[in-house]
């Protein structure tokens, strides 16, 4: 009997405002599936209030309780369901697989040109529309002119893989024109050409700043503050699993940050429970194994794993403000997975913060900076080669100008 694809991902929407929606995934297991699912949930602007994970190594059952952040956010649950389905191993009927985007090849890059009158929050407003349309910004170039105009070049990919159609491109431009209103002069969307390659370079930064951005060492303050992140390793509770008990300050994408480490280290979570936040703290119980099905007994591997988890929990982003001549430059670095996928909605959150603070962006680059640092040191951890690509980072450079918002500004 073949399981229907409709039973693979179930979304039980809340019946009372403020209550969580329950997302259930029941499918064959694969390495890093929990991380992939949570990343996509976060990309829809959802917050995981609690969760349960279980697998026997062949089949998994995952339940996530989620709420939109902010609460007024309208979520396209059907689109989320399709996105989660695309993460699941392909055992679905052939007639449905044909409806899912082809992930076997790299997505095509498209260039969105937005020419408009400049105003506060413009970049974030465009970013918000693109997120709602399931378009991902791969790179951005902001160019302002002395006469108060701005040309924004957004290099984007489409999760729906439909930008090759005129209907999809027209829909995107119509949404943007509607949001930007009269300040929008023109909007064009086309397949990117050589101009995308020309944007691959990045601003030079000093070695001192690079070391601060990409350092993988915890500060003395972090090491001395045990209350922010507490990790206990227990090999007595279960005869076949190592139990990780984690308690730390709650923050956006915390669950993703933890699952990302398990995915990159090829650690199998056979059972996990994510508790609700209490007084701003989260508790997680994770029963884990190495990829060979054994416990993590080696003390060096235990210390290295705990150190990496603490680093992700305490410093999921690196933020530096520097001065370059008359300009103020904001550098934001975030880790990417070994697969090359970055932390969800970082660019959205940064532009939202700048808009809220009344800070204008007059130049931007989003380079990829590679920092080759082994994840667990020189000794191959957990029967794997040293993970030397782990500290590649996608670093947006924002040249910003602080302004004082007027009282009449909404």
XYZ file of C-alpha atoms in Angstrom:
410
model
C 0.000 0.000 0.000
C 1.426 3.374 -1.059
C 1.049 6.224 1.401
C -0.770 9.241 -0.025
C 1.305 12.413 -0.341
C -1.532 14.245 1.418
C -0.619 12.356 4.611
C 3.084 13.206 4.473
C 2.651 16.798 5.681
C -0.427 17.739 7.673
C -1.212 21.296 8.763
C -3.855 21.692 11.473
C -4.589 25.403 11.617
C -5.433 26.951 14.960
C -9.095 27.467 15.788
C -8.444 30.144 18.411
C -6.458 33.302 17.673
C -3.077 33.164 19.375
C -3.017 29.376 19.618
C -0.329 27.515 17.622
C -0.874 25.720 14.337
C 0.299 22.089 14.380
C 2.521 20.907 11.520
C 3.083 17.141 11.281
C 5.585 15.446 8.963
C 5.485 11.655 8.559
C 7.918 10.341 5.944
C 11.090 8.324 5.284
C 14.069 9.700 7.174
C 17.195 11.314 5.757
C 20.216 13.106 7.200
C 19.440 16.690 8.193
C 15.704 16.468 7.504
C 14.739 18.190 10.772
C 17.086 21.093 10.027
C 15.679 21.485 6.498
C 12.084 21.460 7.736
C 12.708 24.022 10.482
C 14.587 26.317 8.089
C 11.625 26.379 5.726
C 9.186 26.963 8.578
C 11.243 29.990 9.632
C 11.347 31.323 6.067
C 7.561 31.683 6.256
C 7.905 33.963 9.291
C 6.873 31.307 11.821
C 8.154 30.706 15.344
C 8.403 27.164 16.744
C 6.832 27.146 20.207
C 7.583 23.460 20.820
C 8.333 20.281 18.912
C 8.818 16.505 18.960
C 11.172 14.434 16.779
C 11.415 10.662 16.540
C 12.955 8.230 14.050
C 14.032 4.619 13.800
C 16.593 5.493 11.143
C 14.276 4.637 8.281
C 11.060 6.494 9.061
C 10.571 9.724 10.995
C 7.706 11.493 12.699
C 8.029 15.203 13.426
C 5.501 17.519 15.060
C 6.009 21.287 15.277
C 3.747 23.785 17.023
C 4.170 27.114 15.240
C 2.831 30.666 15.450
C 3.369 33.599 13.053
C 5.722 36.384 14.099
C 4.333 39.052 14.120
C 0.907 37.663 15.012
C -0.783 39.684 12.232
C 1.320 37.925 9.563
C -0.795 36.086 6.989
C 0.664 32.661 6.270
C 0.028 30.737 3.063
C -0.280 27.324 4.698
C -0.746 25.497 1.407
C 2.533 26.942 0.083
C 4.276 25.965 3.317
C 2.942 22.426 2.956
C 4.333 22.172 -0.583
C 7.682 23.557 0.551
C 7.932 21.001 3.357
C 6.950 18.234 0.953
C 9.850 19.193 -1.291
C 12.223 18.530 1.663
C 10.957 14.985 2.197
C 12.585 11.980 0.495
C 10.931 11.101 -2.799
C 8.628 8.164 -2.295
C 5.597 10.064 -3.583
C 3.510 9.028 -6.587
C 5.024 10.028 -9.904
C 2.059 12.202 -10.855
C 2.691 14.422 -7.826
C 6.489 14.496 -8.125
C 6.030 16.155 -11.498
C 4.348 19.081 -9.716
C 7.298 19.755 -7.402
C 10.223 22.004 -8.429
C 13.288 20.199 -9.760
C 16.000 20.520 -7.065
C 18.591 18.406 -8.886
C 20.128 21.444 -10.598
C 21.084 24.877 -9.236
C 18.228 27.393 -9.437
C 18.344 30.024 -12.155
C 19.363 33.530 -11.063
C 17.092 36.410 -12.081
C 17.795 40.129 -11.947
C 15.149 42.431 -10.498
C 15.759 46.123 -11.245
C 13.792 48.529 -9.076
C 14.211 52.219 -9.968
C 12.370 54.604 -7.681
C 12.476 57.713 -5.573
C 14.513 57.073 -2.458
C 12.843 56.841 0.947
C 13.362 55.267 4.342
C 12.769 51.528 4.509
C 12.686 51.032 0.742
C 15.003 48.016 0.708
C 13.056 46.311 3.484
C 9.713 46.945 1.789
C 10.977 45.258 -1.375
C 12.502 42.425 0.658
C 9.188 41.861 2.430
C 7.348 41.499 -0.883
C 9.959 39.098 -2.247
C 9.740 36.918 0.876
C 5.942 36.774 0.569
C 6.312 35.674 -3.061
C 8.808 32.936 -2.061
C 11.709 34.627 -3.819
C 15.136 34.455 -2.190
C 17.639 37.304 -2.464
C 21.044 35.915 -3.412
C 22.756 39.251 -3.897
C 21.860 42.932 -3.806
C 23.423 46.123 -5.092
C 22.041 49.479 -3.920
C 22.955 52.610 -5.857
C 21.673 56.042 -4.843
C 21.900 59.209 -6.918
C 22.350 62.842 -5.827
C 18.857 63.760 -7.090
C 17.100 61.514 -4.554
C 16.592 58.431 -6.726
C 17.801 54.883 -6.168
C 18.449 51.860 -8.374
C 18.271 48.539 -6.530
C 19.560 45.406 -8.247
C 18.166 42.268 -6.602
C 19.562 38.941 -7.782
C 16.919 36.388 -6.802
C 15.953 32.734 -7.093
C 12.426 31.347 -7.079
C 11.363 28.530 -4.740
C 8.451 27.865 -7.092
C 10.765 27.755 -10.117
C 8.317 29.795 -12.200
C 10.208 32.999 -12.978
C 10.773 31.781 -16.518
C 7.075 32.449 -17.123
C 5.841 35.928 -18.028
C 2.909 35.546 -15.636
C 5.176 35.034 -12.632
C 7.447 37.962 -13.574
C 4.480 40.265 -14.142
C 2.946 39.202 -10.823
C 6.162 40.099 -8.996
C 6.435 43.548 -10.592
C 2.745 44.255 -9.943
C 3.110 43.433 -6.252
C 6.163 45.649 -5.942
C 4.515 48.550 -7.782
C 1.504 48.246 -5.495
C 3.625 48.400 -2.336
C 5.985 51.164 -3.477
C 3.173 53.267 -4.928
C 3.936 56.523 -6.724
C 7.613 56.507 -5.765
C 8.197 53.533 -8.104
C 9.518 54.734 -11.468
C 10.123 51.353 -13.116
C 10.403 47.669 -12.275
C 12.010 45.039 -14.520
C 12.643 41.329 -13.988
C 14.730 39.178 -16.298
C 17.181 36.291 -16.346
C 20.524 37.467 -14.969
C 23.436 37.664 -17.364
C 27.135 38.510 -16.956
C 26.208 41.282 -14.509
C 25.655 38.628 -11.805
C 29.229 37.378 -12.122
C 30.497 40.964 -11.952
C 28.882 41.292 -8.509
C 30.733 38.285 -7.085
C 33.532 40.394 -5.639
C 33.319 42.080 -2.275
C 34.648 45.032 -0.339
C 38.027 44.489 1.187
C 38.008 44.364 4.963
C 40.986 44.516 7.254
C 42.442 41.350 8.720
C 41.560 42.626 12.202
C 37.872 42.958 11.320
C 37.884 39.612 9.499
C 39.349 37.908 12.563
C 36.656 39.442 14.766
C 33.849 38.507 12.369
C 34.911 34.925 11.807
C 36.554 34.003 15.080
C 35.369 30.640 16.386
C 36.617 31.227 19.921
C 34.187 31.941 22.742
C 35.021 35.007 24.820
C 35.942 34.781 28.489
C 32.633 36.446 29.281
C 30.734 33.710 27.431
C 32.734 30.956 29.100
C 32.111 32.429 32.550
C 28.386 33.003 32.056
C 26.930 29.520 32.492
C 23.346 30.747 32.679
C 23.130 31.757 29.008
C 23.735 28.239 27.675
C 23.966 25.040 29.719
C 24.622 21.686 28.013
C 24.706 18.360 29.850
C 25.996 15.159 28.215
C 24.561 11.941 29.704
C 25.579 8.448 28.558
C 23.856 6.630 31.434
C 20.212 7.404 30.691
C 20.031 5.255 27.536
C 21.943 2.086 26.608
C 22.096 3.080 22.919
C 22.015 6.886 22.868
C 23.831 9.912 24.227
C 21.423 12.334 25.870
C 22.021 16.046 25.292
C 20.120 18.291 27.682
C 20.236 21.915 26.589
C 18.936 24.969 28.380
C 19.585 28.414 26.961
C 18.156 31.839 26.324
C 15.420 31.722 23.730
C 16.034 33.597 20.496
C 14.941 33.635 16.903
C 15.952 30.514 14.919
C 17.432 28.844 18.012
C 16.047 25.419 17.035
C 17.500 25.772 13.553
C 20.923 26.746 14.933
C 21.046 23.586 17.052
C 19.775 21.241 14.341
C 22.218 22.758 11.847
C 25.157 21.606 13.984
C 23.773 18.069 14.183
C 23.319 18.050 10.397
C 26.821 19.329 9.630
C 28.384 16.879 12.110
C 26.289 13.994 10.758
C 24.772 13.378 14.181
C 21.497 11.467 14.202
C 18.735 12.691 16.520
C 16.630 9.596 17.156
C 14.339 11.361 19.598
C 14.029 14.987 20.578
C 11.694 17.146 22.606
C 11.627 20.939 22.390
C 9.852 22.533 25.335
C 8.055 25.855 25.325
C 9.900 28.965 26.415
C 9.702 29.640 30.180
C 10.912 32.996 31.512
C 12.818 33.524 28.272
C 14.647 30.162 28.393
C 14.313 27.084 26.193
C 14.925 23.451 27.187
C 15.729 20.650 24.724
C 16.234 16.923 25.316
C 17.978 15.221 22.400
C 18.837 11.510 22.219
C 21.637 11.327 19.669
C 23.977 8.862 17.949
C 26.956 9.095 15.636
C 26.429 8.142 12.011
C 27.659 4.624 12.857
C 24.803 4.212 15.359
C 27.015 4.460 18.454
C 27.105 6.818 21.410
C 29.462 9.795 21.640
C 31.851 8.437 24.265
C 35.085 10.259 23.460
C 35.460 13.177 25.880
C 37.221 15.373 23.308
C 34.338 14.966 20.881
C 31.853 15.742 23.646
C 33.689 18.959 24.565
C 34.033 19.983 20.915
C 30.352 19.382 20.214
C 29.250 21.348 23.286
C 31.589 24.189 22.343
C 30.152 24.406 18.818
C 26.595 24.324 20.117
C 27.330 27.084 22.632
C 28.919 29.212 19.953
C 25.824 28.910 17.745
C 23.475 29.622 20.646
C 25.436 32.601 21.980
C 26.610 34.114 18.672
C 24.345 33.102 15.773
C 25.272 36.391 14.069
C 28.338 38.617 14.138
C 27.683 42.360 13.869
C 30.343 45.064 13.555
C 29.943 48.802 12.942
C 32.964 50.507 11.405
C 33.804 53.855 9.840
C 35.198 54.073 6.335
C 36.032 57.692 5.682
C 32.801 59.693 5.940
C 30.705 56.510 5.715
C 29.438 54.223 8.443
C 29.584 50.561 7.489
C 27.546 47.801 9.095
C 28.882 44.268 8.656
C 26.668 41.302 9.488
C 28.105 37.778 9.228
C 26.088 34.612 9.574
C 27.215 30.978 9.258
C 26.084 28.801 6.393
C 25.543 25.069 6.347
C 28.018 22.792 4.613
C 25.375 22.537 1.885
C 25.762 26.298 1.302
C 22.363 27.292 2.698
C 22.361 30.245 5.060
C 20.405 31.145 8.176
C 16.807 32.006 7.200
C 15.594 35.619 6.847
C 18.812 37.292 8.051
C 18.623 39.954 5.346
C 14.935 40.533 6.112
C 15.670 41.019 9.812
C 18.634 43.350 9.242
C 16.732 45.620 6.850
C 13.732 45.629 9.205
C 15.948 46.726 12.113
C 17.481 49.524 10.034
C 14.059 50.703 8.909
C 12.752 50.687 12.481
C 15.740 52.746 13.655
C 15.292 55.247 10.822
C 18.679 54.380 9.289
C 18.977 54.734 5.529
C 20.944 52.305 3.354
C 22.759 54.027 0.533
C 25.009 51.165 -0.547
C 25.002 47.427 -0.032
C 26.883 44.312 -1.018
C 26.284 40.690 -0.077
C 29.561 38.864 -0.689
C 30.372 35.308 0.313
C 33.511 35.191 2.426
C 35.174 31.833 3.010
C 36.918 31.257 6.312
C 38.444 27.777 6.331
C 38.384 26.743 9.975
C 37.959 23.121 11.107
C 34.819 22.470 13.087
C 36.359 20.207 15.712
C 40.052 20.964 15.329
C 42.626 18.883 13.496
C 41.417 15.524 14.796
C 38.691 13.969 12.604
C 35.562 14.053 14.805
C 32.869 11.414 14.985
C 34.503 9.249 12.275
C 34.323 12.058 9.722
C 37.006 14.131 7.976
C 37.606 17.590 9.498
C 34.840 19.960 8.474
C 36.859 22.750 6.935
C 34.112 24.601 5.045
C 31.910 25.137 8.064
C 32.941 28.753 8.602
C 32.115 30.015 5.158
C 29.908 33.024 5.752
C 27.559 35.216 3.816
C 28.356 38.767 4.873
C 26.124 41.696 3.941
C 27.949 45.037 3.917
C 25.625 47.980 4.497
C 26.817 51.548 4.108
C 24.300 53.392 6.198
C 23.410 56.914 7.211
C 21.641 57.550 10.497
C 18.768 60.003 10.405
C 16.400 61.219 13.061
C 12.874 60.030 12.267
C 10.321 62.809 12.265
C 7.392 62.612 14.657
C 4.979 62.361 11.767
C 6.704 59.338 10.253
C 4.439 56.287 10.620
